[in-house]
Short mmCIF file of the C-alpha atoms (twelve columns), coordinates in Angstrom:
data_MODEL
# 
_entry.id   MODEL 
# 
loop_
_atom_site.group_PDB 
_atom_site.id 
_atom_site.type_symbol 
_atom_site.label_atom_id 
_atom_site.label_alt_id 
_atom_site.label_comp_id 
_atom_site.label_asym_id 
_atom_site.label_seq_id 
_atom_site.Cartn_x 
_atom_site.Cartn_y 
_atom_site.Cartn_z 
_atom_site.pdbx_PDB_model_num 
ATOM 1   C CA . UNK A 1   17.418  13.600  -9.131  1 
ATOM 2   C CA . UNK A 2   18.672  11.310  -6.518  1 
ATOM 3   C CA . UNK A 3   17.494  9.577   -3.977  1 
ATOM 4   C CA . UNK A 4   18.285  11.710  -1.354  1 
ATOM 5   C CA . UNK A 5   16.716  14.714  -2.447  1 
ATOM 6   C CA . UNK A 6   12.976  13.185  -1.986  1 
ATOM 7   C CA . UNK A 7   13.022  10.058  0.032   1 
ATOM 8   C CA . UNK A 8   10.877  10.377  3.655   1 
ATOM 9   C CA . UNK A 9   13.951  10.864  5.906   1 
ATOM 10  C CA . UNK A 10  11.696  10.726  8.951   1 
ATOM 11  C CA . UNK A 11  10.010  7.641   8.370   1 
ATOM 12  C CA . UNK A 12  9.351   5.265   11.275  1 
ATOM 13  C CA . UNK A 13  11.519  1.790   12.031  1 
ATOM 14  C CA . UNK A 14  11.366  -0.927  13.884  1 
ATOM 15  C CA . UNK A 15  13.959  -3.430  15.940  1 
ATOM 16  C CA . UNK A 16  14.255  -6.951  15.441  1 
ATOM 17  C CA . UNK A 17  13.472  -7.752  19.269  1 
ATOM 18  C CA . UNK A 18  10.737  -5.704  19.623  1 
ATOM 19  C CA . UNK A 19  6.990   -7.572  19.783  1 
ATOM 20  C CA . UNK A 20  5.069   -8.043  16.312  1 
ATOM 21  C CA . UNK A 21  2.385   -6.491  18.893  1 
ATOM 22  C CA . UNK A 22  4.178   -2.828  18.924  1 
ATOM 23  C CA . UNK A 23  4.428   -3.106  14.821  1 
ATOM 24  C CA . UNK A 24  0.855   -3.683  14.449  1 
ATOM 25  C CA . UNK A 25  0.272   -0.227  16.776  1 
ATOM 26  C CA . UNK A 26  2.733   1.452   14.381  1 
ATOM 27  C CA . UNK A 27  1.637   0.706   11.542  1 
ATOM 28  C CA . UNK A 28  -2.297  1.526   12.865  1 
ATOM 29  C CA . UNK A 29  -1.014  5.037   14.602  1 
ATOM 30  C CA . UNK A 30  1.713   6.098   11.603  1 
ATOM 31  C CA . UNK A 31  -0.973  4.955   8.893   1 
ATOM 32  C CA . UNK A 32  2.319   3.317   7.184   1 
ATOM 33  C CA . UNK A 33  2.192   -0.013  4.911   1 
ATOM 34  C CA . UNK A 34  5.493   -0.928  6.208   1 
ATOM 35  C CA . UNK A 35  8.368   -1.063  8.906   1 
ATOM 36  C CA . UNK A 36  11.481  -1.227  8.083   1 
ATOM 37  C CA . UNK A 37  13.443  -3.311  10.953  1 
ATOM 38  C CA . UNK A 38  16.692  -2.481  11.831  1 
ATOM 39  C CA . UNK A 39  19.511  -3.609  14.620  1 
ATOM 40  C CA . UNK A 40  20.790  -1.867  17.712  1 
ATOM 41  C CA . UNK A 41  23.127  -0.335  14.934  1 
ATOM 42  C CA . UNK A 42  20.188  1.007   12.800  1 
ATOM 43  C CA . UNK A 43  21.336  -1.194  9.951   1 
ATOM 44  C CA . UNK A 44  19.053  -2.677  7.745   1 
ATOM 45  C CA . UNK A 45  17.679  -6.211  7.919   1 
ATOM 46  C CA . UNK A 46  14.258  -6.559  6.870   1 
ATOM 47  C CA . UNK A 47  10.899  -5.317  6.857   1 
ATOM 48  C CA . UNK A 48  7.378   -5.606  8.078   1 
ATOM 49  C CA . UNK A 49  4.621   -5.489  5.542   1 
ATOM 50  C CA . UNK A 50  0.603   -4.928  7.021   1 
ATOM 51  C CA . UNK A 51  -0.275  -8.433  5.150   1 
ATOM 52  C CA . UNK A 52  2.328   -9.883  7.716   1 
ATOM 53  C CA . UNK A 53  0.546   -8.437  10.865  1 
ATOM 54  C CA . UNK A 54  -3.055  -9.723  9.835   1 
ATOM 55  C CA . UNK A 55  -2.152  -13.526 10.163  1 
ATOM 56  C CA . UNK A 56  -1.300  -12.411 14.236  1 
ATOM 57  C CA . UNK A 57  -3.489  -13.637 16.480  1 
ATOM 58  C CA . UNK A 58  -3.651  -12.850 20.637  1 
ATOM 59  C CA . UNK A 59  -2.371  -16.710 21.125  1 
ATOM 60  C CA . UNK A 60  0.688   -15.889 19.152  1 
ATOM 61  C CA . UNK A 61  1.214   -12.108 20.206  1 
ATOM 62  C CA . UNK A 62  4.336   -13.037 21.615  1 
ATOM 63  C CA . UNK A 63  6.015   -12.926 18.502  1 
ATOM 64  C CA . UNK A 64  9.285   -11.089 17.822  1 
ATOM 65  C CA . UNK A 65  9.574   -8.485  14.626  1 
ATOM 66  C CA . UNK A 66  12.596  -10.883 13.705  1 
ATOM 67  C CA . UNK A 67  10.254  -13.995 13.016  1 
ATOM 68  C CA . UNK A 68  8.009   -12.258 11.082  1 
ATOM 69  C CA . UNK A 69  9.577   -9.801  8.924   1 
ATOM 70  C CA . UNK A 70  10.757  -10.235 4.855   1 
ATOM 71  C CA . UNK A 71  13.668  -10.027 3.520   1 
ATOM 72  C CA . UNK A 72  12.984  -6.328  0.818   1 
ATOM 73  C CA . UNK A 73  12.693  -7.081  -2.720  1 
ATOM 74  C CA . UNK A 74  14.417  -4.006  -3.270  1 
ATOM 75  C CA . UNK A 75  16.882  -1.570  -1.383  1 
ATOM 76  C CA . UNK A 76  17.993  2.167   -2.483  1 
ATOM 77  C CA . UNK A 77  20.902  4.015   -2.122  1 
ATOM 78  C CA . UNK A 78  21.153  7.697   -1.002  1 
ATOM 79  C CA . UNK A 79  22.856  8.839   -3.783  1 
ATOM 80  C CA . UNK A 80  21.435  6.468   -6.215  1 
ATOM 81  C CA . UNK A 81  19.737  7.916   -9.330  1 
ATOM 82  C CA . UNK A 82  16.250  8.380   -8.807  1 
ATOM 83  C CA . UNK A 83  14.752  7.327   -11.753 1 
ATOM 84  C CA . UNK A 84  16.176  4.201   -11.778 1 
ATOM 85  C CA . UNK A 85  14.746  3.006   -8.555  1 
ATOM 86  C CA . UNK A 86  11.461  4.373   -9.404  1 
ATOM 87  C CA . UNK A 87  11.621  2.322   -12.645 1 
ATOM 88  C CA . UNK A 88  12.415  -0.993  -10.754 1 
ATOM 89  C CA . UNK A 89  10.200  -0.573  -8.251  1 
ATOM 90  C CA . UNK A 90  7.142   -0.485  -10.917 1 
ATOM 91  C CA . UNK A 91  9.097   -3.459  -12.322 1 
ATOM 92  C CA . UNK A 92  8.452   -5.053  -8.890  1 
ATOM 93  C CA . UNK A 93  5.149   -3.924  -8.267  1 
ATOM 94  C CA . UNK A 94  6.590   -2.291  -5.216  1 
ATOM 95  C CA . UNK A 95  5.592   1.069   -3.596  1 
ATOM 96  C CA . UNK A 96  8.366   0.942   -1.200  1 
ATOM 97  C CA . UNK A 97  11.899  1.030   -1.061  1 
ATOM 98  C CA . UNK A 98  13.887  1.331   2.469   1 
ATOM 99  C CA . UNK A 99  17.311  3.572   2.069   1 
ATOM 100 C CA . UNK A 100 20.436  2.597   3.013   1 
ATOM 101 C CA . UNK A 101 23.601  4.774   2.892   1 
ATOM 102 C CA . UNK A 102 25.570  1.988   1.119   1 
ATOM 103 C CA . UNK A 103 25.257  -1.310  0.102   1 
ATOM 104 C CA . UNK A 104 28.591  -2.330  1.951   1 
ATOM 105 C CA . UNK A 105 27.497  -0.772  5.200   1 
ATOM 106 C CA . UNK A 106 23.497  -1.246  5.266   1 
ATOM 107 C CA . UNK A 107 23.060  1.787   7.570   1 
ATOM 108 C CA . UNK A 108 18.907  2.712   7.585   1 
ATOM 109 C CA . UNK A 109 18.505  6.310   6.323   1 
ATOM 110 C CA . UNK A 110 14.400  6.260   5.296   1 
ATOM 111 C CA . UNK A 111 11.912  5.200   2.922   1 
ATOM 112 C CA . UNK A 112 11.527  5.786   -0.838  1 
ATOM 113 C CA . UNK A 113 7.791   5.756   -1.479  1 
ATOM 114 C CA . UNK A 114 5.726   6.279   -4.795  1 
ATOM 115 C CA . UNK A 115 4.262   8.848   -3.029  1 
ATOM 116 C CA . UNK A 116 7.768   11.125  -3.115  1 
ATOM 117 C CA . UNK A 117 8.078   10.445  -6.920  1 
ATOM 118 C CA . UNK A 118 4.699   12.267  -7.033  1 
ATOM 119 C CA . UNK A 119 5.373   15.012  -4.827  1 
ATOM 120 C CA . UNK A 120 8.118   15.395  -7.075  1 
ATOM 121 C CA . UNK A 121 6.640   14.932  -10.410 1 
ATOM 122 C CA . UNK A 122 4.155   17.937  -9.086  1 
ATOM 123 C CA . UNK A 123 6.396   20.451  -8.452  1 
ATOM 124 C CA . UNK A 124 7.738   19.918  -12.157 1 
ATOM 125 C CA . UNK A 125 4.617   21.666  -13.812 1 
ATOM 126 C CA . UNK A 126 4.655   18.513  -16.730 1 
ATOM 127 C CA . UNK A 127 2.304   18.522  -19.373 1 
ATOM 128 C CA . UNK A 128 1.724   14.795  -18.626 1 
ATOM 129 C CA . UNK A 129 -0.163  16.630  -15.945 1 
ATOM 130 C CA . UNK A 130 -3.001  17.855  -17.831 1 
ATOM 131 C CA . UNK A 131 -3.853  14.268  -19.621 1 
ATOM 132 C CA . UNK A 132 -6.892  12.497  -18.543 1 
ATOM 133 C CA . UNK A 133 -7.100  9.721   -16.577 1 
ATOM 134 C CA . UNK A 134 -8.870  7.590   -19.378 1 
ATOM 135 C CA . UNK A 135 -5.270  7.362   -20.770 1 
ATOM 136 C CA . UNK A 136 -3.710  5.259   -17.912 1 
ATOM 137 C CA . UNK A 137 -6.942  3.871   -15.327 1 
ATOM 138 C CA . UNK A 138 -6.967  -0.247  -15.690 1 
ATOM 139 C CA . UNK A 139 -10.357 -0.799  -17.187 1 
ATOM 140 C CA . UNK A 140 -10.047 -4.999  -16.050 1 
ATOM 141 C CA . UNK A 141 -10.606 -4.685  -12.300 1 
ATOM 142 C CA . UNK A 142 -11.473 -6.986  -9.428  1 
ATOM 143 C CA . UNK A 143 -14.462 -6.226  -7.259  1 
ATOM 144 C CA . UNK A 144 -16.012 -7.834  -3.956  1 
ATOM 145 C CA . UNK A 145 -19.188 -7.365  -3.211  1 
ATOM 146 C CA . UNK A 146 -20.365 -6.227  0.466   1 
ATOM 147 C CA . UNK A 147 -22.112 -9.110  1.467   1 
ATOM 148 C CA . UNK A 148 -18.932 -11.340 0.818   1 
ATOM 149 C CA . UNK A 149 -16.798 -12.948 4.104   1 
ATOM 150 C CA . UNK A 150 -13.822 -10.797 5.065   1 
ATOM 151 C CA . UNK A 151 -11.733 -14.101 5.332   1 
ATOM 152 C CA . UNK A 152 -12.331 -14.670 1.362   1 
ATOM 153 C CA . UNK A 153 -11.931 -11.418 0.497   1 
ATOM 154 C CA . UNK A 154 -8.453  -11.293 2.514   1 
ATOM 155 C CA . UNK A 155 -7.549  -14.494 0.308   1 
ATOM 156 C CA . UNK A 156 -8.035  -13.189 -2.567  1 
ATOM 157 C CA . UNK A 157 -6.069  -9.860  -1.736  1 
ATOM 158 C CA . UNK A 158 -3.202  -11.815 -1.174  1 
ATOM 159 C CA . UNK A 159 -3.614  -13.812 -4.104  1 
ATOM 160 C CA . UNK A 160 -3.903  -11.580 -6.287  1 
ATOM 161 C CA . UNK A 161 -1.598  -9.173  -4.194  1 
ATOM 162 C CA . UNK A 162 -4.081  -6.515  -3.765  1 
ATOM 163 C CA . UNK A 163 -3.805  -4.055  -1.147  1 
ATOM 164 C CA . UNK A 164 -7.513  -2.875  -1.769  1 
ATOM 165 C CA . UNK A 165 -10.793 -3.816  -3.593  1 
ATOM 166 C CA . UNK A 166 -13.641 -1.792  -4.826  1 
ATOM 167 C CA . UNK A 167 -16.730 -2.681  -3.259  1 
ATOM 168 C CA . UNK A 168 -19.438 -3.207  -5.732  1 
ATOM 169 C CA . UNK A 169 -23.558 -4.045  -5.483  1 
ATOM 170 C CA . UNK A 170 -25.757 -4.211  -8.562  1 
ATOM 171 C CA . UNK A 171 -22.587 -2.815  -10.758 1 
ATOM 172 C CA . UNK A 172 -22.687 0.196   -8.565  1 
ATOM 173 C CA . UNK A 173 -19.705 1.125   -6.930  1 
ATOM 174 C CA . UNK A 174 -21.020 1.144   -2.642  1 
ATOM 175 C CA . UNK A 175 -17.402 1.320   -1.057  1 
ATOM 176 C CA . UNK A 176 -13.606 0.441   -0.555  1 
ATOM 177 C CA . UNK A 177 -12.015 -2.199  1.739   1 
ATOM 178 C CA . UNK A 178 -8.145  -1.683  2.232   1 
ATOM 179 C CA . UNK A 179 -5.080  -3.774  4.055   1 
ATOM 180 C CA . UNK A 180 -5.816  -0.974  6.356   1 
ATOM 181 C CA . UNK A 181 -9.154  -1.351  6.890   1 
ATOM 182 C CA . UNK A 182 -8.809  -5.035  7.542   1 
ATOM 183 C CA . UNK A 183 -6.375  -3.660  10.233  1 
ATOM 184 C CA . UNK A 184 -8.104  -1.412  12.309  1 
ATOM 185 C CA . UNK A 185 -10.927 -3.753  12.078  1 
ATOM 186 C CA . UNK A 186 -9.064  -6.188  14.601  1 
ATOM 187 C CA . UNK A 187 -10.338 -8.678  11.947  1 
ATOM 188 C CA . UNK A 188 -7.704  -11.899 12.180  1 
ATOM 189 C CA . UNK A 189 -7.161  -13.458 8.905   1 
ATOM 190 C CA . UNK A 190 -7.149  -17.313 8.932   1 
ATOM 191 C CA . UNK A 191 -3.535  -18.153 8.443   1 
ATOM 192 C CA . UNK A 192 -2.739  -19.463 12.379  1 
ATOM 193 C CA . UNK A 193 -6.105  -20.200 12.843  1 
ATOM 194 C CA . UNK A 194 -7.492  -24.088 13.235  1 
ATOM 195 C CA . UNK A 195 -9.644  -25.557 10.439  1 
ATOM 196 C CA . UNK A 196 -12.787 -24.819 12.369  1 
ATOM 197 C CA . UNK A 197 -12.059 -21.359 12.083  1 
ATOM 198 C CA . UNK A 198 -12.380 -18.484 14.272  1 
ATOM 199 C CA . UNK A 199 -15.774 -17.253 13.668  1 
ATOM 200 C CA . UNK A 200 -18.991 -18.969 14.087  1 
ATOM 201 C CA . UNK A 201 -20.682 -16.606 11.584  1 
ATOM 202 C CA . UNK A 202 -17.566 -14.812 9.616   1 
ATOM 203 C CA . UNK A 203 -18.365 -11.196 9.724   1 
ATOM 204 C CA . UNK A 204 -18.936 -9.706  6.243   1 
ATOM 205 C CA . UNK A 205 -17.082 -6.849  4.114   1 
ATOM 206 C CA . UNK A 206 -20.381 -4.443  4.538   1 
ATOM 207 C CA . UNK A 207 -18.491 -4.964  8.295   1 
ATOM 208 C CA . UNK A 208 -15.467 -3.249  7.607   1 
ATOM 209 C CA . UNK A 209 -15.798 -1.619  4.249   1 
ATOM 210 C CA . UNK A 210 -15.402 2.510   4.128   1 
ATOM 211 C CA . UNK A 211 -18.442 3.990   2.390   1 
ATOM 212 C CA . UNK A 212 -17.497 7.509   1.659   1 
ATOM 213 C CA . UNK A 213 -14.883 7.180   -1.380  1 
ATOM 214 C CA . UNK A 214 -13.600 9.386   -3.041  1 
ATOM 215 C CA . UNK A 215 -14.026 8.116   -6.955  1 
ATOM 216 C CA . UNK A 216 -12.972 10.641  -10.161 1 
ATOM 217 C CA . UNK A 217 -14.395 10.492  -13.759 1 
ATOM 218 C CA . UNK A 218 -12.455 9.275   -16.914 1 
ATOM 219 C CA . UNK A 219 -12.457 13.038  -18.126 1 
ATOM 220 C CA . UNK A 220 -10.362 14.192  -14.643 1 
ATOM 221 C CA . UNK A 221 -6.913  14.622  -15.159 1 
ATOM 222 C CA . UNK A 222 -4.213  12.960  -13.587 1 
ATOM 223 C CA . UNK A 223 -2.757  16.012  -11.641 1 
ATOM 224 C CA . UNK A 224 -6.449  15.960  -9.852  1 
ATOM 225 C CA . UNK A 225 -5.600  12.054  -9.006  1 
ATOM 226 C CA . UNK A 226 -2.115  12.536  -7.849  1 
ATOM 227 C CA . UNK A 227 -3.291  15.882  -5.433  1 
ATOM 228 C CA . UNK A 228 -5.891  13.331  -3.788  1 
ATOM 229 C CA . UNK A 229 -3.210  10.431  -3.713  1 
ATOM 230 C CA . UNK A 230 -0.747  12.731  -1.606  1 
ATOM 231 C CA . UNK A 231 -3.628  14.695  0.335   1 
ATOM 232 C CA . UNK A 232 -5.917  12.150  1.424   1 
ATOM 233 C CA . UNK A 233 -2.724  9.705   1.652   1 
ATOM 234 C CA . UNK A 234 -4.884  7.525   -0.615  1 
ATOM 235 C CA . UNK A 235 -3.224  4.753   -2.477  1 
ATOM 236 C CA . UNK A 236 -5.944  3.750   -5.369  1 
ATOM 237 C CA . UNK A 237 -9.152  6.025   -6.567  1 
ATOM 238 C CA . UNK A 238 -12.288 3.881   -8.637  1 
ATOM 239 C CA . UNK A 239 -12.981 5.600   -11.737 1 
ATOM 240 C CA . UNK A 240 -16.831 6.116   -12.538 1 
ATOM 241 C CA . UNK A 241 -19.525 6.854   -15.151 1 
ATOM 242 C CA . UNK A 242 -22.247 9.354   -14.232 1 
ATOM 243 C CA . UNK A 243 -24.913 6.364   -13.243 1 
ATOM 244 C CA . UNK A 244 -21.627 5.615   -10.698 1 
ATOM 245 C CA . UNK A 245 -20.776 2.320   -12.341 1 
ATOM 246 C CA . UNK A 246 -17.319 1.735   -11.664 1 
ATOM 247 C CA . UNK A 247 -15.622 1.813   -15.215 1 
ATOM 248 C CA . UNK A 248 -11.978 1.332   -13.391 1 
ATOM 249 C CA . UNK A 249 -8.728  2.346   -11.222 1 
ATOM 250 C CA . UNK A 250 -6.055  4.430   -10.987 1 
ATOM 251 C CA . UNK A 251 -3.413  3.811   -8.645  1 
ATOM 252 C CA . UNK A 252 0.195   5.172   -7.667  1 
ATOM 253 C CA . UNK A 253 1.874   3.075   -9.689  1 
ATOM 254 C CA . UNK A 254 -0.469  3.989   -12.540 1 
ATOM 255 C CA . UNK A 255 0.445   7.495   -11.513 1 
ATOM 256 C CA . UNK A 256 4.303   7.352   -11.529 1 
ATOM 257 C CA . UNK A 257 4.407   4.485   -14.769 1 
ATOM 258 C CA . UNK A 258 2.779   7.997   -16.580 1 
ATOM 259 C CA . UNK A 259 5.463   10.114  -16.110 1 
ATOM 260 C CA . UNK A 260 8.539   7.247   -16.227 1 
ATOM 261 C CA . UNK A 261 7.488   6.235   -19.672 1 
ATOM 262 C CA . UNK A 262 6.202   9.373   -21.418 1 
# 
């Protein structure tokens, strides 16, 4: 399998001049977690995570993609073996990969996501399939509660580099917040903001949170977990007991670490 055959070849990019302004409406309107930026000859020089856009604020809109955007901790190759690039990128901890046609040249051809290596490991029928989810949720997980200050919470995402939290009152599980949440929320996290901050009484996760999640039991398998994943475009599912206490997570990487280390 190589990377070619199930990369996103249609992905969405960026330029380097354009305004951080336009990548924040991308990434709200493609529902992406990053932008690859590219020059006026579509080669590859960077990319634009969400975690980037939240420390924007309207005073420093006038920002170009070039100031803000990373260099990738990892790049594929179109006709680099597949496996292999799903195996570093778990290394990594990253769910994204932009594709280049050759290292030498650097010309952007699309995104490698977790989300293909499931697709893929779908249509292969495995009996890995079938196993539970018990076998491969992370049973340690960090929570937020609702009534906690979106500008903590953000902090703590990024320390712990989190791109969602379970939202939990009374040990019950009451929610999700997600990078993407914080997003559309217009929320501005505190990074170019002065020491007095910029809210008189900082608004509260119950603010932003999304109450209808989807959450699995222990006993569902991990084909049920992957179909949500790619239908819902969902990157993490809380696992729960029948009194809904949340008993842990499952997320791609979980997912794809199942079927690269059987």
């Amino acid at each position: 399998m190589r990377v070619a055959e199930i990369m996103s070849k249609n992905f969405p990019f960026i330029r380097e001049d354009e305004l951080v302004t336009k990548a924040r409406a991308m990434l709200r309107s493609h529902r992406t977690r990053i932008l690859p930026v590219v020059n006026y000859d579509k080669r590859l020089l960077g990319i634009i995570y969400r975690r980037n856009i939240m420390a924007i604020t309207s005073s420093v809109s006038a920002i170009r993609v070039k100031g803000l955007m990373e260099n990738p901790r990892l790049v594929a190759v179109l006709d680099e073996d597949g496996y292999s690039v799903a195996k570093r990128m778990v290394k990594l901890d990253e769910w994204y990969a932009p594709v280049v046609e050759t290292k030498e040249n650097k010309l952007y051809k699309g995104v490698l996501g977790l989300e293909n290596f499931i697709a893929h490991f779908l249509k292969t029928g495995s009996s890995k399939l079938s196993e539970t989810l018990e076998s491969i949720m992370s049973s340690e997980i960090v929570t937020c509660s609702p009534d906690d200050e979106v500008d903590n919470v953000w902090r703590l995402m990024q320390r712990k580099a989190f791109a969602g939290l379970p939202v939990v009152k009374k040990d019950k599980l009451v929610g999700m917040v997600t990078q993407k949440d914080f997003l559309d929320s217009g929320a501005v996290m505190p990074t170019f903001e002065s020491k007095k901050g910029r809210y008189k009484s900082p608004p509260k996760i119950s603010a932003i949170m999304k109450t209808s999640v989807i959450s699995l039991k222990p006993s569902a398998t991990i084909r049920k977990a992957a179909e949500i994943m790619l239908n819902k475009n969902i990157g993490r599912l809380p696992i729960t007991d029948e009194k809904n206490r949340l008993v842990g997570i499952v997320d791609r990487e979980d997912i794809v670490r199942a079927f690269l280390y059987v």
